[in-house]
Each structure stands twice: as structure tokens, then as C-alpha cells.
mmCIF file of C-alpha atoms in Angstrom:
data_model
loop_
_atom_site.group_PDB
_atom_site.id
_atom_site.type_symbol
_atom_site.label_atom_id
_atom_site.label_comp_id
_atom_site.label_asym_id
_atom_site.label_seq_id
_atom_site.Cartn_x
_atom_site.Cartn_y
_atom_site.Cartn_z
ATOM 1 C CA UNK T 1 15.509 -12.667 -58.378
ATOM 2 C CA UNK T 2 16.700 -12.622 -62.073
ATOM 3 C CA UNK T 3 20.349 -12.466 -62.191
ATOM 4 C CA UNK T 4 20.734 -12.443 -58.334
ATOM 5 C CA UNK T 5 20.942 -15.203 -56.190
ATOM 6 C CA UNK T 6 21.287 -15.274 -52.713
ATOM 7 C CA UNK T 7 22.189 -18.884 -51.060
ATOM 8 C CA UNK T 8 20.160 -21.403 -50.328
ATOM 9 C CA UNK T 9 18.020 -21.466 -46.386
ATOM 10 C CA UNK T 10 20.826 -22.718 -44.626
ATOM 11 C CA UNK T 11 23.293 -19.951 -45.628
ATOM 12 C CA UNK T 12 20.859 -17.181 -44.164
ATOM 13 C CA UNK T 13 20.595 -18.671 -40.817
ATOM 14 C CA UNK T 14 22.785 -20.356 -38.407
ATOM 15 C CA UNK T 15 19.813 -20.508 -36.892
ATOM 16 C CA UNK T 16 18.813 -23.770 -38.759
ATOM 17 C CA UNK T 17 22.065 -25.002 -38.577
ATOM 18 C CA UNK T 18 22.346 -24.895 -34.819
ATOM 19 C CA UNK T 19 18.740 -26.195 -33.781
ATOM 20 C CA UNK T 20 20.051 -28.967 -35.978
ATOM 21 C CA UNK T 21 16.760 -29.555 -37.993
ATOM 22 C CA UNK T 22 14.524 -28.603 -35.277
ATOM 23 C CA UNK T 23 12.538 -25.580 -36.522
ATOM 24 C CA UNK T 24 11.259 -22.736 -33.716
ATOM 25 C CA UNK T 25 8.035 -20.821 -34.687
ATOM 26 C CA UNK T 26 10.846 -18.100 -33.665
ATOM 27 C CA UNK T 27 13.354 -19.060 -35.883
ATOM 28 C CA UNK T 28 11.296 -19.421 -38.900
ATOM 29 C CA UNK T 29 9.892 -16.079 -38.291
ATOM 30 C CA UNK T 30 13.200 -14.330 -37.951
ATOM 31 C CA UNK T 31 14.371 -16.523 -41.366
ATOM 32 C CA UNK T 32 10.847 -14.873 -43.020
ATOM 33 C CA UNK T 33 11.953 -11.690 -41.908
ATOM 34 C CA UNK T 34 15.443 -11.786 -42.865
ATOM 35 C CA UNK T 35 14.757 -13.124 -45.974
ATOM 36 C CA UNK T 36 11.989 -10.418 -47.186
ATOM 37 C CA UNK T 37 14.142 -7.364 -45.411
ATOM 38 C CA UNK T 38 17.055 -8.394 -47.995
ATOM 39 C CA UNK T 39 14.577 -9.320 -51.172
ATOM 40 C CA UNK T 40 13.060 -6.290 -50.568
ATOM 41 C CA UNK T 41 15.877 -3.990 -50.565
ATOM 42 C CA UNK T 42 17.345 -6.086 -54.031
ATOM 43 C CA UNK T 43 14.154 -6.345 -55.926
ATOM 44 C CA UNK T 44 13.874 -2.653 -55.044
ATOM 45 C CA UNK T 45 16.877 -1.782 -56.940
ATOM 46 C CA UNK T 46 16.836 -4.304 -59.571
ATOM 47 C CA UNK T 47 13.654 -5.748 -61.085
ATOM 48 C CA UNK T 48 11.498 -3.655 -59.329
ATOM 49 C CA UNK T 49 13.094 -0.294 -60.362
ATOM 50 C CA UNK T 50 13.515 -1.716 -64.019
ATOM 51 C CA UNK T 51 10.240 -3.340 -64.914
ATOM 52 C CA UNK T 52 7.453 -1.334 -63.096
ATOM 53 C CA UNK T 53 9.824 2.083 -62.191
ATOM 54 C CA UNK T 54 11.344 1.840 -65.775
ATOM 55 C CA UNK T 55 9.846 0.105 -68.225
ATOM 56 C CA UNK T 56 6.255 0.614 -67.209
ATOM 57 C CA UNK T 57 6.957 4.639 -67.313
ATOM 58 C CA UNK T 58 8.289 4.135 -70.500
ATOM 59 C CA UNK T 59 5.481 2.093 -71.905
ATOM 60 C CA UNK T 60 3.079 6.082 -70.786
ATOM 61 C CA UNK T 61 2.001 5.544 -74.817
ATOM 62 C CA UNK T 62 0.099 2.545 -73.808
ATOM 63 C CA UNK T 63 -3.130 1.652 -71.864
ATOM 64 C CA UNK T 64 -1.646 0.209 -68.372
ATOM 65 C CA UNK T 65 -3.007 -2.804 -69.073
ATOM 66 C CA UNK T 66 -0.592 -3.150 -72.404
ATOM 67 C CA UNK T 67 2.027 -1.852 -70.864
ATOM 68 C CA UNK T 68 1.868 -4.356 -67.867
ATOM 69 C CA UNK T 69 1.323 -7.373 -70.082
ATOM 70 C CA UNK T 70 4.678 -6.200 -71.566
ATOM 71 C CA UNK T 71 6.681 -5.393 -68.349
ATOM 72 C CA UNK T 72 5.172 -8.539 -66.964
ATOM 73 C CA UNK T 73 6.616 -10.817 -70.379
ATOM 74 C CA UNK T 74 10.195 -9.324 -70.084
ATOM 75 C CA UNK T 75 10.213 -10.014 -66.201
ATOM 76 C CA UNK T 76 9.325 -13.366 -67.379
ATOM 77 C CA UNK T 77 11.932 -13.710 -69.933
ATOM 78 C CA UNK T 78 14.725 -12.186 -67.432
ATOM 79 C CA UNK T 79 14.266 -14.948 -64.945
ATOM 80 C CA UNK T 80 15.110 -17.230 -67.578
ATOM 81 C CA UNK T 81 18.718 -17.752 -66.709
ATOM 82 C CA UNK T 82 17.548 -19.192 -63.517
ATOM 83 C CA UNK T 83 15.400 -21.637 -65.206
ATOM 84 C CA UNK T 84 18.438 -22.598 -67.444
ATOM 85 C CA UNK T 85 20.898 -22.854 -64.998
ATOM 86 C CA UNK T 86 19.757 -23.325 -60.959
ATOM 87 C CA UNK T 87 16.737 -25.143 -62.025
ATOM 88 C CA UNK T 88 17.415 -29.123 -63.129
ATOM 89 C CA UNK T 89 14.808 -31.778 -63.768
ATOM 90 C CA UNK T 90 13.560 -30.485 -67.087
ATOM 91 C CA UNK T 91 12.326 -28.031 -69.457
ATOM 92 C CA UNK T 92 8.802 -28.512 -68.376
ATOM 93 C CA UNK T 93 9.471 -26.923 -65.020
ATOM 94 C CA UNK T 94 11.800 -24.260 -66.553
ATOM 95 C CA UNK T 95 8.855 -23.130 -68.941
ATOM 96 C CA UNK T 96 6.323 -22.891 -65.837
ATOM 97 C CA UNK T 97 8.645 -20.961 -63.562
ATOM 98 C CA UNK T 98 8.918 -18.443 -66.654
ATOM 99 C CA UNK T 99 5.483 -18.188 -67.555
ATOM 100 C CA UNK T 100 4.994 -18.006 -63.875
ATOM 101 C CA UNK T 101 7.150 -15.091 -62.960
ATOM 102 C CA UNK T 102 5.593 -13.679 -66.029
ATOM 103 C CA UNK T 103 2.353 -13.938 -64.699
ATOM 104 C CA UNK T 104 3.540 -12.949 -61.424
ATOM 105 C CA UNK T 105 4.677 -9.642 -62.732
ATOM 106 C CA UNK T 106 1.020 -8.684 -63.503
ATOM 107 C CA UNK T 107 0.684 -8.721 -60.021
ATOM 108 C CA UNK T 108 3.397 -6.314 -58.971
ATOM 109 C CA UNK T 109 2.996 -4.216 -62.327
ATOM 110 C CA UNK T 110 -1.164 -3.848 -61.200
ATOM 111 C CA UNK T 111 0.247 -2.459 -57.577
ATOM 112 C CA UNK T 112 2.539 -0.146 -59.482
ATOM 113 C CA UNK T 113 0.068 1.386 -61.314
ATOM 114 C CA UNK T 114 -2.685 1.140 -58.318
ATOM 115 C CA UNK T 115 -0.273 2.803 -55.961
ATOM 116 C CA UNK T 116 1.893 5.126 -58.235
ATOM 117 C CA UNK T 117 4.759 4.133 -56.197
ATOM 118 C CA UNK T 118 7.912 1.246 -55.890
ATOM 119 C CA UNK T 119 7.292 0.541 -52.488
ATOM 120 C CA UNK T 120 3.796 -1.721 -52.550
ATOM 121 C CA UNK T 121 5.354 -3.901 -55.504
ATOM 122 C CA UNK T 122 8.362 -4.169 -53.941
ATOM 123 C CA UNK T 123 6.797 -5.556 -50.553
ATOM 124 C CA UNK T 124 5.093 -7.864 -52.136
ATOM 125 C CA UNK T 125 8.198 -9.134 -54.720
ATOM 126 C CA UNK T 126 10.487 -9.609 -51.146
ATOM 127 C CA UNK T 127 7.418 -10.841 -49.212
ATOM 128 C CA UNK T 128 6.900 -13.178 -52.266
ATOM 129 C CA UNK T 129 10.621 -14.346 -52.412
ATOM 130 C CA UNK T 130 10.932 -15.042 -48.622
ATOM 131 C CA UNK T 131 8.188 -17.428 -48.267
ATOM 132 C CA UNK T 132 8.832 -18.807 -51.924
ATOM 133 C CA UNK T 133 12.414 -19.711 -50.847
ATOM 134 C CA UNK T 134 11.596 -20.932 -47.399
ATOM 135 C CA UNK T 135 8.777 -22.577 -47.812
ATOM 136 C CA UNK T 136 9.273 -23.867 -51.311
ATOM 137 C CA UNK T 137 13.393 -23.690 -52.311
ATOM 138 C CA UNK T 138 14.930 -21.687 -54.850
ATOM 139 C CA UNK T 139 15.980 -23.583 -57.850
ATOM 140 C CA UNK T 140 17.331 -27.472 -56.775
ATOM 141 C CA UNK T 141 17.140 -25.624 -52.969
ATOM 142 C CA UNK T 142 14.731 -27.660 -51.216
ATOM 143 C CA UNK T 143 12.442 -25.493 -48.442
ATOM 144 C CA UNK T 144 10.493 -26.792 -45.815
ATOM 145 C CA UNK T 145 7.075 -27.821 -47.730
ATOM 146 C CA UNK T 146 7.979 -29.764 -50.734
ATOM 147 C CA UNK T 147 9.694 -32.705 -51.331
ATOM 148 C CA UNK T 148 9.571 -33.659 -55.241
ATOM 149 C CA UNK T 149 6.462 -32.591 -56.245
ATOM 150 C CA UNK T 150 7.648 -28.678 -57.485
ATOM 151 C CA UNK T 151 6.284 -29.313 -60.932
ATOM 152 C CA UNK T 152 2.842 -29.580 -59.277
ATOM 153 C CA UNK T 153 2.792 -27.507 -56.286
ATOM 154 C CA UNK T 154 5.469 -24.815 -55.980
ATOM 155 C CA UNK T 155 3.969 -20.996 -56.811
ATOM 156 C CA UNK T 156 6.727 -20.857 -58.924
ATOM 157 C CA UNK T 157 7.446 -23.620 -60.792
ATOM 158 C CA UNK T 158 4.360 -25.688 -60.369
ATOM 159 C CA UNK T 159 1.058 -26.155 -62.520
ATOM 160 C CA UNK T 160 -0.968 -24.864 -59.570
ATOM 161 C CA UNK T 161 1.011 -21.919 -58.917
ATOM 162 C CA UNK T 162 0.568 -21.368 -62.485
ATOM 163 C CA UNK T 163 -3.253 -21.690 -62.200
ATOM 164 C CA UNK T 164 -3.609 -19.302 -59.555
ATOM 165 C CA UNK T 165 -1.261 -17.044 -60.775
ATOM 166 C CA UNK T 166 -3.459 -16.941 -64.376
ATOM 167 C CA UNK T 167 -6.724 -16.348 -62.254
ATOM 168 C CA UNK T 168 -5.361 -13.459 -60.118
ATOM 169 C CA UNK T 169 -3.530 -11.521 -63.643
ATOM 170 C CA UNK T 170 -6.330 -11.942 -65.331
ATOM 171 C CA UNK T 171 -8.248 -10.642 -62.626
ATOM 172 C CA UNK T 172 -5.991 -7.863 -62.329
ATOM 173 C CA UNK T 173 -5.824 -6.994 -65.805
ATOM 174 C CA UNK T 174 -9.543 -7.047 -66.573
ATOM 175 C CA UNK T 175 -9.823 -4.633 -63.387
ATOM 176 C CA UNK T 176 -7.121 -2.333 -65.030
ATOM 177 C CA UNK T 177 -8.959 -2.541 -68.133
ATOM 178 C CA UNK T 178 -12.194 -0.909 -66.858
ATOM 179 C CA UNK T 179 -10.740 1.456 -64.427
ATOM 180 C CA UNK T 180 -8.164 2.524 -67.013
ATOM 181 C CA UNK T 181 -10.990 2.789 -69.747
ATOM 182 C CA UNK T 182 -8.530 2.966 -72.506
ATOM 183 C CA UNK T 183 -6.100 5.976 -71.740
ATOM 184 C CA UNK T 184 -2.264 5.375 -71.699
ATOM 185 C CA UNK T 185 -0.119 4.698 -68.462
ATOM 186 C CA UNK T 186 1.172 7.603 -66.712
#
């Protein structure tokens, strides 16, 4: 989550650590859980207050569909320390986890506007971050699905997390469009 970093899978559970390697339905469950509960409660106050709560609101000049677009870019762009520094192997994969998170943040800035609230985005940012890090790793952080293949299959820094990711905003956006029809963000 931008400028916060949390550890990699092992540090949130001894859980892992003591089934040495051996991975319960329970224990992944409770990692899921553990993981979201504290994403949710930092991407609340953080990124989720600043880019949808904040900027967003600020942006109440602009159609919501501008004003997302622009919320979505500077989550984008705030995430790129991560891609500078916890992410190795490359600019290409630094460039899709920006772009990305970018596009990612049309998602949660559509639920901000939908809802008129913090919370839905906010679920979905720590639900997104738990199974991104456990199933996927955070930065050089490996998770449980991929080995080296991230540039191609990780939601975050891969070319088809990129693809669905483009699909869904634009989606989301179009849909914003017509139910907006033109007036500015409240």
C-alpha cells in the first residue's frame, strides 16, 4: 500500500512457520483474514481517505468520471516507490504494477462514487491486498501461486492483470459516464 509495507507472509503468521510448509484450508483462511482486517484498517486511513475521501471531493468541479481518471493516475503514481524499490527484475514490471494500481484505482474510485461512502472501497482495497500478497507476493515476496512468471500473471504486476484490470475501468468508467450524464462529482 503506497508508502506502507507490512512484511512479507511469513511475518503475519506463525502459523506458516509452524506447519512447516504444510498449508491448512484453516490457516490460509485465518492468514486471508488477518491480512484484509489490517489492509483494511491502513488503506482506510491512508490511500483510501486521500484519493477517493480527498482528492475525489476535491475534484466536485469535474464529471466523476474525470475526477476518477485523475484520483486513479495519482494512486498510480504514489505506488511508484514500491515499484522502484521492493520490486527487482526490471522496469517492465515496475511500469505494469503502476499502470496497474492506476487502473485499479478506477475500481475503488467507481465504488466511492457508487456508494458515497469509504467503507465499500476500502473492503475491496484490503480484500484486494490480502489475496494479492498471499496468493501472489508483495514486491520480490513470493506467495503461494506464482513462481517466476509475475510479469505475466500477477493482478498486479502482470500483463494479464493489466488486461483485466483495463476491461473492468473501462467498464466502470463508461458506466459512470452515462449514469453521471455530464454533471460534476459531488
Amino acid at each position: 500500500m503506497g508508502w506502507v509495507y507490512f512484511g512479507s507472509l511469513q511475518e503475519y503468521h506463525p502459523v506458516l512457520k509452524l506447519s512447516a510448509g504444510k498449508l491448512t484450508i484453516t490457516s490460509l483462511v485465518f492468514i486471508i483474514l488477518l491480512q484484509w482486517a489490517i489492509t483494511l484498517l491502513a488503506a482506510l486511513i491512508t490511500e483510501e481517505l486521500a484519493f477517493r475521501g480527498y482528492l475525489i471531493s476535491r475534484f466536485h468541479f469535474m464529471t466523476p468520471c474525470k475526477a476518477v481518471m485523475i484520483s486513479a493516475i495519482m494512486f498510480g503514481l504514489w505506488h511508484a516507490p514500491i515499484a522502484l524499490l521492493l520490486i527487482k527484475g526490471g522496469w517492465l514490471r515496475g511500469i505494469i504494477y503502476i499502470v496497474n494500481i492506476s487502473l485499479l484505482g478506477i475500481v475503488f474510485g467507481w465504488l466511492f462514487i457508487r456508494s458515497k461512502s469509504l467503507i465499500p472501497p476500502s473492503i475491496a482495497h484490503g480484500l484486494w491486498n490480502a489475496l494479492e500478497y498471499t496468493f501472489w507476493g508483495m514486491g520480490n515476496e513470493q506467495g503461494l501461486l506464482l513462481g517466476s512468471h509475475r510479469v505475466l500473471f500477477d493482478p498486479e504486476e502482470g500483463v494479464a492483470g493489466t488486461l483485466i484490470l483495463l476491461v473492468m475501468g473501462a467498464r466502470l468508467l463508461i458506466q459512470l459516464k452515462k449514469t453521471a450524464g455530464g454533471s460534476a462529482a459531488k
